[in-house]
Amino acid sequence: MNSKVLIVEDQFIEANHIQMVLEKAGYTIIAIAHDVRSALEIIDGELPDLVLLDIYLKGNQTGIDLARILRKRNIAFVYLSANSSKEILDAAKSTQPYGFLVKPFREKDILVTLDIAHYLHQQKTELSKPQPPLNIPANTPFSAIVGNSSGLLEVMEQVRIAAPSDVSVLILGESGTGKEKIAQSIHNLSDRRKHPFVRVNCAALPSALIESELFGHEKGAFTGASERRTGKFELAQKGTIFLDEIGEISLSMQAKLLHVLQEKQIDRIGGKTPINLDIRIIAATNRNLEKEVAEGRFRLDLYYRLNVFPITLPPLRERRDDIMPLAVHFIQIFAARFGKEVSGFSPSVSKQLMSYDWPGNIRELQHLVERSVLMCSGDTITSVGLLNDSKMKIATGDGTAKVKSMEEMERDYIVQILGQCNGRVSGSGGAAELLGLNVSTLNSRMKKLGIKGSRFFA
């Protein structure tokens, strides 16, 4: 490692400790500054590759003040932070650092954080390069995305920016918001579009087989390995691998995935030679990964590797202008599939669709339209099975009513679908199929929402 680092820290012992750790690892320490003024003088004389920056410094200016200057000059920085108030940490986070080192920290913490910061800065530099005009191929999922709301247009602009590069993308959003379609769009608008797009549902992979599924195995590698298996990563060579529901994988598997992302190599189980990878990584989750990291369920270093270019999909209730265009789009699809002449909705149904909060998002709308087209006997849908206003409210002790939370509405919706399936979760026509969810994912949601027992489905 030959990167030049400036340490801005007013505690001599801590600054000296960091210097020894980094010099041992091959970094060049250009100086140690104790306040913002001296740090800027050093930077004017010799530009560092990265700045390690304490929040509290001598003088009137803080590390946050210096961070704003560093950001304008496109100099990467990582905060050195003691336990601070939420207000201070939020202010520091708003400067978009490449990481935090919380005191006291271990040698490994310092080196891993700087490695991630270097990686993130490289990716940001790549994204900032002028991109050639984007040639959008016809008949791609991007060109077929339905809607014109401001939230969707913002997402499409982010897709346009991210697509030409090879940076990792993390797609965030509630279940049913269309994360896979966005991932496919990024692939189809990239230079990798002529190569495979491989989707992996991480939640659906059995824990005992996940390594074999992802990385493959050689014949005889373990009991039952009767032939060589090519893993998902290898199948995606020169293309894109989409790791859906990335928040569901175990910590041990997260460590192996991190190694693959760092080394750009995989080892088949039982294999003797590493296989070099040339792929793009797109991941997605409906979990709050920052919360998962804070609670020890997701690795911080893996989170930063994946979260280079985050794209957050708004829920359908926040893009109401897209509800009717999507509903009409689904009518056209299912009318053609079922050989029906259905072409629209009655005014009362349209009003229902627009006023409903859609806890299941686009997926819920799609399945509702599918069922409605199938049951419709004319050319207009005049009835749909939505929760009405009374079901969306809860009576309180004082005789008034309050609107249900999204979690309560999600619970009601799942119970409603289970009722239609007579309580059957899996199999053809089961609730998981109607909801477009993996069986294990639905079972997990049911457990969290307290849905169990046949009493719900009488």
Tab-separated table of C-alpha atoms in Angstrom, residues 59-445:
chain	number	residue	atom	x	y	z
A	59	GLY	CA	-9.490	25.754	17.923
A	60	ASN	CA	-12.848	27.113	16.824
A	61	GLN	CA	-13.340	24.760	13.869
A	62	THR	CA	-14.303	21.086	14.116
A	63	GLY	CA	-13.488	18.088	11.989
A	64	ILE	CA	-16.929	18.478	10.402
A	65	ASP	CA	-15.932	21.951	9.175
A	66	LEU	CA	-12.787	20.487	7.620
A	67	ALA	CA	-14.769	17.599	6.120
A	68	ARG	CA	-16.926	20.034	4.133
A	69	ILE	CA	-13.762	21.558	2.643
A	70	LEU	CA	-12.288	18.134	1.862
A	71	ARG	CA	-15.477	17.117	0.090
A	72	LYS	CA	-15.362	20.210	-2.137
A	73	ARG	CA	-11.741	19.374	-3.009
A	74	ASN	CA	-12.631	15.708	-3.674
A	75	ILE	CA	-10.278	14.400	-0.978
A	76	ALA	CA	-11.371	11.155	0.674
A	77	PHE	CA	-11.780	11.212	4.453
A	78	VAL	CA	-12.694	8.919	7.339
A	79	TYR	CA	-13.845	10.160	10.734
A	80	LEU	CA	-12.174	9.242	14.015
A	81	SER	CA	-15.020	9.455	16.481
A	82	ALA	CA	-15.512	8.968	20.196
A	83	ASN	CA	-19.037	8.321	21.431
A	84	SER	CA	-20.878	11.465	20.314
A	85	SER	CA	-24.448	12.689	20.476
A	86	LYS	CA	-26.864	11.707	17.726
A	87	GLU	CA	-26.931	15.358	16.598
A	88	ILE	CA	-23.146	15.439	16.115
A	89	LEU	CA	-23.085	12.066	14.348
A	90	ASP	CA	-25.934	13.120	12.026
A	91	ALA	CA	-24.018	16.296	11.150
A	92	ALA	CA	-20.889	14.234	10.459
A	93	LYS	CA	-22.857	11.754	8.360
A	94	SER	CA	-24.280	14.600	6.246
A	95	THR	CA	-20.754	15.311	4.937
A	96	GLN	CA	-20.788	11.813	3.356
A	97	PRO	CA	-17.538	10.373	4.747
A	98	TYR	CA	-16.066	7.118	3.482
A	99	GLY	CA	-16.293	5.599	6.941
A	100	PHE	CA	-16.203	5.993	10.725
A	101	LEU	CA	-13.644	4.636	13.154
A	102	VAL	CA	-15.180	4.655	16.629
A	103	LYS	CA	-12.697	4.940	19.484
A	104	PRO	CA	-11.217	2.769	20.864
A	105	PHE	CA	-10.400	0.873	17.686
A	106	ARG	CA	-8.305	-2.163	16.862
A	107	GLU	CA	-5.498	-2.317	14.307
A	108	LYS	CA	-7.678	-4.487	12.068
A	109	ASP	CA	-10.498	-1.898	12.229
A	110	ILE	CA	-8.175	0.837	10.968
A	111	LEU	CA	-6.796	-1.172	8.055
A	112	VAL	CA	-10.175	-2.530	6.918
A	113	THR	CA	-11.779	0.922	7.080
A	114	LEU	CA	-9.004	2.512	5.017
A	115	ASP	CA	-9.166	-0.295	2.475
A	116	ILE	CA	-12.913	0.281	2.073
A	117	ALA	CA	-12.433	4.055	1.866
A	118	HIS	CA	-9.851	3.633	-0.898
A	119	TYR	CA	-12.246	1.343	-2.801
A	120	LEU	CA	-15.218	3.708	-2.422
A	121	HIS	CA	-13.171	6.698	-3.565
A	122	GLN	CA	-12.035	4.801	-6.671
A	123	GLN	CA	-15.636	3.931	-7.498
A	124	LYS	CA	-16.789	7.514	-6.982
A	125	THR	CA	-14.004	8.741	-9.278
A	126	GLU	CA	-15.122	6.276	-11.946
A	127	LEU	CA	-18.717	7.491	-11.668
A	128	SER	CA	-17.634	11.127	-11.992
A	129	LYS	CA	-15.946	10.562	-15.354
A	130	PRO	CA	-17.865	11.910	-18.362
A	131	GLN	CA	-20.044	9.155	-19.792
A	132	PRO	CA	-20.805	8.727	-23.497
A	133	PRO	CA	-24.432	9.257	-24.584
A	134	LEU	CA	-26.501	6.304	-23.408
A	135	ASN	CA	-27.949	4.201	-26.195
A	136	ILE	CA	-31.087	2.596	-24.764
A	137	PRO	CA	-31.855	-0.645	-26.600
A	138	ALA	CA	-35.474	-1.126	-27.672
A	139	ASN	CA	-37.754	-3.544	-25.840
A	140	THR	CA	-35.770	-3.555	-22.596
A	141	PRO	CA	-37.310	-3.564	-19.108
A	142	PHE	CA	-36.106	0.050	-18.800
A	143	SER	CA	-38.101	1.166	-21.806
A	144	ALA	CA	-41.105	-0.812	-20.529
A	145	ILE	CA	-41.118	0.560	-16.957
A	146	VAL	CA	-44.577	2.004	-16.403
A	147	GLY	CA	-45.166	5.316	-14.655
A	148	ASN	CA	-44.286	8.975	-14.749
A	149	SER	CA	-44.254	10.031	-11.090
A	150	SER	CA	-41.440	12.221	-9.806
A	151	GLY	CA	-40.215	9.400	-7.539
A	152	LEU	CA	-39.968	6.951	-10.438
A	153	LEU	CA	-38.299	9.484	-12.731
A	154	GLU	CA	-35.651	10.094	-10.069
A	155	VAL	CA	-34.970	6.350	-9.868
A	156	MET	CA	-34.723	6.095	-13.659
A	157	GLU	CA	-32.188	8.931	-13.692
A	158	GLN	CA	-30.100	7.076	-11.085
A	159	VAL	CA	-30.287	3.937	-13.238
A	160	ARG	CA	-29.107	5.935	-16.238
A	161	ILE	CA	-26.120	7.270	-14.268
A	162	ALA	CA	-25.111	3.931	-12.754
A	163	ALA	CA	-25.620	1.670	-15.779
A	164	PRO	CA	-22.529	2.499	-17.922
A	165	SER	CA	-20.028	1.921	-15.091
A	166	ASP	CA	-19.177	-1.270	-13.227
A	167	VAL	CA	-19.759	0.084	-9.715
A	168	SER	CA	-21.666	-2.052	-7.238
A	169	VAL	CA	-25.309	-1.038	-6.839
A	170	LEU	CA	-27.481	-1.653	-3.768
A	171	ILE	CA	-31.216	-1.453	-4.462
A	172	LEU	CA	-33.313	-0.698	-1.396
A	173	GLY	CA	-37.061	-0.680	-0.914
A	174	GLU	CA	-40.073	-2.503	0.445
A	175	SER	CA	-41.134	-5.903	-0.883
A	176	GLY	CA	-42.976	-5.656	-4.172
A	177	THR	CA	-41.527	-2.321	-5.333
A	178	GLY	CA	-39.799	-3.783	-8.407
A	179	LYS	CA	-36.168	-4.167	-7.327
A	180	GLU	CA	-35.462	-7.001	-9.765
A	181	LYS	CA	-36.811	-4.972	-12.697
A	182	ILE	CA	-34.478	-2.102	-11.795
A	183	ALA	CA	-31.524	-4.507	-11.557
A	184	GLN	CA	-32.395	-5.958	-14.959
A	185	SER	CA	-32.628	-2.424	-16.344
A	186	ILE	CA	-29.141	-1.552	-15.103
A	187	HIS	CA	-27.790	-4.691	-16.773
A	188	ASN	CA	-29.646	-4.083	-20.038
A	189	LEU	CA	-28.323	-0.530	-20.254
A	190	SER	CA	-24.721	-1.538	-19.573
A	191	ASP	CA	-21.955	-2.814	-21.828
A	192	ARG	CA	-22.569	-6.251	-20.271
A	193	ARG	CA	-26.090	-6.585	-21.714
A	194	LYS	CA	-25.025	-9.240	-24.270
A	195	HIS	CA	-23.837	-11.460	-21.424
A	196	PRO	CA	-25.800	-13.280	-18.693
A	197	PHE	CA	-27.962	-11.675	-16.030
A	198	VAL	CA	-28.070	-14.200	-13.191
A	199	ARG	CA	-30.547	-13.701	-10.349
A	200	VAL	CA	-29.919	-15.313	-6.968
A	201	ASN	CA	-32.651	-15.294	-4.325
A	202	CYS	CA	-30.465	-15.451	-1.226
A	203	ALA	CA	-33.449	-16.139	1.040
A	204	ALA	CA	-34.371	-19.256	-0.931
A	205	LEU	CA	-30.942	-20.921	-0.790
A	206	PRO	CA	-30.681	-23.679	1.852
A	207	SER	CA	-27.901	-22.842	4.319
A	208	ALA	CA	-26.228	-26.217	3.728
A	209	LEU	CA	-26.078	-25.696	-0.041
A	210	ILE	CA	-25.561	-21.955	-0.446
A	211	GLU	CA	-21.784	-22.142	-0.995
A	212	SER	CA	-22.207	-24.826	-3.661
A	213	GLU	CA	-25.022	-22.847	-5.327
A	214	LEU	CA	-22.971	-19.668	-5.484
A	215	PHE	CA	-19.451	-20.953	-6.117
A	216	GLY	CA	-19.993	-24.472	-7.518
A	217	HIS	CA	-18.262	-27.728	-6.607
A	218	GLU	CA	-16.098	-30.438	-8.133
A	219	LYS	CA	-17.200	-34.031	-8.564
A	220	GLY	CA	-16.659	-35.935	-5.332
A	221	ALA	CA	-16.144	-32.771	-3.253
A	222	PHE	CA	-18.672	-34.048	-0.705
A	223	THR	CA	-21.208	-36.820	-0.287
A	224	GLY	CA	-23.740	-36.580	-3.099
A	225	ALA	CA	-21.513	-34.507	-5.417
A	226	SER	CA	-21.783	-36.954	-8.303
A	227	GLU	CA	-20.726	-34.397	-10.935
A	228	ARG	CA	-19.143	-30.984	-11.271
A	229	ARG	CA	-21.532	-28.072	-10.638
A	230	THR	CA	-21.035	-24.577	-12.035
A	231	GLY	CA	-22.010	-21.944	-9.465
A	232	LYS	CA	-24.063	-18.798	-10.023
A	233	PHE	CA	-21.023	-16.516	-9.958
A	234	GLU	CA	-19.313	-18.491	-12.695
A	235	LEU	CA	-22.527	-18.569	-14.757
A	236	ALA	CA	-22.564	-14.760	-14.650
A	237	GLN	CA	-19.086	-14.380	-16.201
A	238	LYS	CA	-18.806	-11.111	-18.173
A	239	GLY	CA	-22.378	-10.300	-17.156
A	240	THR	CA	-24.184	-9.296	-13.985
A	241	ILE	CA	-25.081	-11.220	-10.840
A	242	PHE	CA	-28.104	-9.937	-8.914
A	243	LEU	CA	-28.059	-10.936	-5.250
A	244	ASP	CA	-31.660	-10.457	-4.181
A	245	GLU	CA	-32.552	-10.397	-0.466
A	246	ILE	CA	-28.878	-10.036	0.431
A	247	GLY	CA	-29.823	-9.224	4.022
A	248	GLU	CA	-30.907	-12.828	4.588
A	249	ILE	CA	-27.512	-14.536	4.295
A	250	SER	CA	-25.605	-15.740	7.373
A	251	LEU	CA	-22.562	-13.969	8.808
A	252	SER	CA	-20.296	-16.860	7.784
A	253	MET	CA	-21.533	-16.616	4.195
A	254	GLN	CA	-21.138	-12.831	4.300
A	255	ALA	CA	-17.428	-13.328	5.048
A	256	LYS	CA	-17.025	-15.610	2.023
A	257	LEU	CA	-18.943	-13.198	-0.199
A	258	LEU	CA	-16.751	-10.317	0.965
A	259	HIS	CA	-13.643	-12.324	0.016
A	260	VAL	CA	-15.059	-12.874	-3.476
A	261	LEU	CA	-15.794	-9.157	-3.911
A	262	GLN	CA	-12.308	-8.202	-2.727
A	263	GLU	CA	-10.319	-10.768	-4.689
A	264	LYS	CA	-12.634	-11.088	-7.700
A	265	GLN	CA	-12.063	-14.831	-7.519
A	266	ILE	CA	-14.029	-17.875	-6.456
A	267	ASP	CA	-12.984	-21.343	-5.393
A	268	ARG	CA	-15.251	-24.237	-6.278
A	269	ILE	CA	-15.743	-26.571	-3.326
A	270	GLY	CA	-13.094	-29.242	-3.794
A	271	GLY	CA	-11.352	-27.204	-6.475
A	272	LYS	CA	-7.594	-26.652	-6.605
A	273	THR	CA	-7.353	-23.519	-8.739
A	274	PRO	CA	-9.111	-20.154	-8.132
A	275	ILE	CA	-11.390	-18.943	-10.925
A	276	ASN	CA	-11.035	-15.283	-11.878
A	277	LEU	CA	-14.288	-13.336	-12.176
A	278	ASP	CA	-15.307	-10.569	-14.547
A	279	ILE	CA	-18.784	-9.678	-13.304
A	280	ARG	CA	-20.848	-6.805	-11.996
A	281	ILE	CA	-22.517	-7.041	-8.587
A	282	ILE	CA	-26.025	-5.724	-7.938
A	283	ALA	CA	-27.640	-6.489	-4.585
A	284	ALA	CA	-31.081	-5.764	-3.158
A	285	THR	CA	-32.838	-5.940	0.181
A	286	ASN	CA	-35.971	-4.753	1.947
A	287	ARG	CA	-34.089	-4.645	5.255
A	288	ASN	CA	-32.496	-1.580	6.835
A	289	LEU	CA	-28.878	-2.699	6.492
A	290	GLU	CA	-27.525	0.107	8.673
A	291	LYS	CA	-29.729	-1.195	11.486
A	292	GLU	CA	-28.637	-4.768	10.712
A	293	VAL	CA	-24.998	-3.649	10.962
A	294	ALA	CA	-25.631	-1.846	14.256
A	295	GLU	CA	-27.266	-4.975	15.695
A	296	GLY	CA	-24.454	-7.266	14.528
A	297	ARG	CA	-26.378	-9.181	11.859
A	298	PHE	CA	-24.603	-7.731	8.818
A	299	ARG	CA	-20.904	-7.045	8.297
A	300	LEU	CA	-19.940	-3.384	8.090
A	301	ASP	CA	-17.174	-4.046	5.530
A	302	LEU	CA	-19.555	-5.976	3.254
A	303	TYR	CA	-22.173	-3.234	3.593
A	304	TYR	CA	-19.698	-0.621	2.372
A	305	ARG	CA	-18.571	-2.871	-0.503
A	306	LEU	CA	-22.157	-3.204	-1.710
A	307	ASN	CA	-23.406	0.291	-0.899
A	308	VAL	CA	-21.301	2.164	-3.469
A	309	PHE	CA	-24.304	3.411	-5.449
A	310	PRO	CA	-27.557	3.007	-3.474
A	311	ILE	CA	-30.909	3.320	-5.261
A	312	THR	CA	-34.019	3.503	-3.089
A	313	LEU	CA	-37.337	2.591	-4.689
A	314	PRO	CA	-40.335	4.512	-3.317
A	315	PRO	CA	-43.364	2.459	-2.212
A	316	LEU	CA	-46.438	2.634	-4.434
A	317	ARG	CA	-48.308	4.787	-1.876
A	318	GLU	CA	-45.683	7.505	-2.505
A	319	ARG	CA	-46.095	7.396	-6.292
A	320	ARG	CA	-49.887	7.501	-6.659
A	321	ASP	CA	-49.662	9.004	-10.149
A	322	ASP	CA	-48.393	5.588	-11.291
A	323	ILE	CA	-51.230	3.490	-9.825
A	324	MET	CA	-53.686	3.724	-12.712
A	325	PRO	CA	-51.088	3.485	-15.522
A	326	LEU	CA	-49.762	0.324	-13.837
A	327	ALA	CA	-53.274	-1.080	-13.342
A	328	VAL	CA	-54.158	-0.509	-17.011
A	329	HIS	CA	-50.826	-2.039	-18.043
A	330	PHE	CA	-51.614	-5.179	-16.039
A	331	ILE	CA	-55.125	-5.336	-17.523
A	332	GLN	CA	-53.627	-5.437	-21.021
A	333	ILE	CA	-51.228	-8.215	-20.041
A	334	PHE	CA	-53.781	-10.462	-18.334
A	335	ALA	CA	-56.624	-9.809	-20.761
A	336	ALA	CA	-54.349	-11.045	-23.560
A	337	ARG	CA	-53.185	-14.006	-21.470
A	338	PHE	CA	-56.715	-15.131	-20.550
A	339	GLY	CA	-58.319	-14.262	-23.914
A	340	LYS	CA	-60.693	-11.681	-22.397
A	341	GLU	CA	-62.023	-8.352	-23.660
A	342	VAL	CA	-61.453	-6.498	-20.392
A	343	SER	CA	-60.234	-2.957	-21.076
A	344	GLY	CA	-60.715	-0.822	-17.978
A	345	PHE	CA	-62.139	-0.107	-14.526
A	346	SER	CA	-65.390	1.453	-13.405
A	347	PRO	CA	-65.064	4.947	-11.824
A	348	SER	CA	-65.777	3.550	-8.340
A	349	VAL	CA	-63.044	0.907	-8.689
A	350	SER	CA	-60.563	3.486	-10.007
A	351	LYS	CA	-61.307	5.623	-6.951
A	352	GLN	CA	-60.702	2.605	-4.690
A	353	LEU	CA	-57.388	1.840	-6.352
A	354	MET	CA	-56.198	5.429	-6.006
A	355	SER	CA	-57.174	5.753	-2.327
A	356	TYR	CA	-55.720	2.410	-1.182
A	357	ASP	CA	-52.260	2.410	0.456
A	358	TRP	CA	-50.912	-0.784	-1.209
A	359	PRO	CA	-48.908	-2.462	1.580
A	360	GLY	CA	-47.867	-5.106	-0.972
A	361	ASN	CA	-46.852	-2.417	-3.496
A	362	ILE	CA	-46.733	-3.164	-7.247
A	363	ARG	CA	-46.781	-6.920	-6.683
A	364	GLU	CA	-50.085	-6.613	-4.775
A	365	LEU	CA	-51.572	-4.480	-7.555
A	366	GLN	CA	-50.429	-6.966	-10.198
A	367	HIS	CA	-51.998	-9.958	-8.442
A	368	LEU	CA	-55.206	-8.065	-7.726
A	369	VAL	CA	-55.617	-7.092	-11.388
A	370	GLU	CA	-54.822	-10.650	-12.467
A	371	ARG	CA	-57.589	-12.064	-10.252
A	372	SER	CA	-60.013	-9.307	-11.263
A	373	VAL	CA	-59.480	-9.897	-15.002
A	374	LEU	CA	-59.919	-13.634	-14.514
A	375	MET	CA	-63.235	-13.143	-12.676
A	376	CYS	CA	-64.581	-10.323	-14.862
A	377	SER	CA	-67.526	-11.266	-17.130
A	378	GLY	CA	-67.683	-8.046	-19.145
A	379	ASP	CA	-65.294	-5.468	-20.538
A	380	THR	CA	-65.060	-3.406	-17.333
A	381	ILE	CA	-63.873	-4.404	-13.866
A	382	THR	CA	-66.572	-3.261	-11.436
A	383	SER	CA	-65.371	-4.927	-8.233
A	384	VAL	CA	-62.016	-5.669	-6.596
A	385	GLY	CA	-61.175	-7.300	-3.278
A	386	LEU	CA	-59.438	-4.428	-1.513
A	387	LEU	CA	-59.497	-3.686	2.192
A	388	ASN	CA	-62.067	-0.934	2.668
A	389	ASP	CA	-61.654	2.154	4.853
A	390	SER	CA	-63.208	0.510	7.900
A	391	LYS	CA	-60.721	-2.364	7.713
A	392	MET	CA	-57.871	0.129	7.438
A	393	LYS	CA	-58.733	1.621	10.857
A	394	ILE	CA	-58.573	0.368	14.436
A	395	ALA	CA	-61.056	1.297	17.127
A	396	THR	CA	-59.498	2.972	20.164
A	397	GLY	CA	-60.608	2.941	23.778
A	398	ASP	CA	-62.244	6.380	23.584
A	399	GLY	CA	-64.552	5.394	20.726
A	400	THR	CA	-62.495	7.053	17.976
A	401	ALA	CA	-60.531	5.299	15.218
A	402	LYS	CA	-56.937	5.570	14.101
A	403	VAL	CA	-55.435	4.590	10.768
A	404	LYS	CA	-53.561	1.287	10.895
A	405	SER	CA	-49.802	1.184	10.551
A	406	MET	CA	-48.264	-0.301	7.404
A	407	GLU	CA	-47.272	-3.382	9.428
A	408	GLU	CA	-50.869	-3.837	10.601
A	409	MET	CA	-52.136	-3.428	7.054
A	410	GLU	CA	-49.538	-5.878	5.781
A	411	ARG	CA	-50.740	-8.389	8.380
A	412	ASP	CA	-54.369	-7.920	7.283
A	413	TYR	CA	-53.392	-8.320	3.649
A	414	ILE	CA	-51.471	-11.555	4.226
A	415	VAL	CA	-54.361	-12.930	6.309
A	416	GLN	CA	-56.752	-12.001	3.483
A	417	ILE	CA	-54.644	-13.849	0.897
A	418	LEU	CA	-54.255	-16.857	3.200
A	419	GLY	CA	-58.024	-16.907	3.554
A	420	GLN	CA	-58.395	-17.129	-0.213
A	421	CYS	CA	-55.940	-20.049	-0.194
A	422	ASN	CA	-57.628	-21.800	2.770
A	423	GLY	CA	-54.470	-21.228	4.802
A	424	ARG	CA	-52.149	-22.937	2.293
A	425	VAL	CA	-48.762	-21.208	2.104
A	426	SER	CA	-46.811	-23.244	-0.479
A	427	GLY	CA	-47.556	-25.032	-3.725
A	428	SER	CA	-49.525	-24.038	-6.793
A	429	GLY	CA	-52.172	-21.478	-5.885
A	430	GLY	CA	-50.704	-21.052	-2.396
A	431	ALA	CA	-50.312	-17.709	-0.649
A	432	ALA	CA	-46.589	-17.471	-1.414
A	433	GLU	CA	-47.292	-17.831	-5.147
A	434	LEU	CA	-50.096	-15.232	-5.086
A	435	LEU	CA	-47.931	-12.803	-3.144
A	436	GLY	CA	-44.899	-13.427	-5.375
A	437	LEU	CA	-42.778	-14.358	-2.356
A	438	ASN	CA	-40.481	-17.232	-1.555
A	439	VAL	CA	-42.136	-19.667	0.893
A	440	SER	CA	-39.404	-19.142	3.502
A	441	THR	CA	-39.767	-15.354	3.184
A	442	LEU	CA	-43.536	-15.529	3.667
A	443	ASN	CA	-43.164	-17.857	6.660
A	444	SER	CA	-40.684	-15.389	8.179
A	445	ARG	CA	-43.107	-12.480	7.659
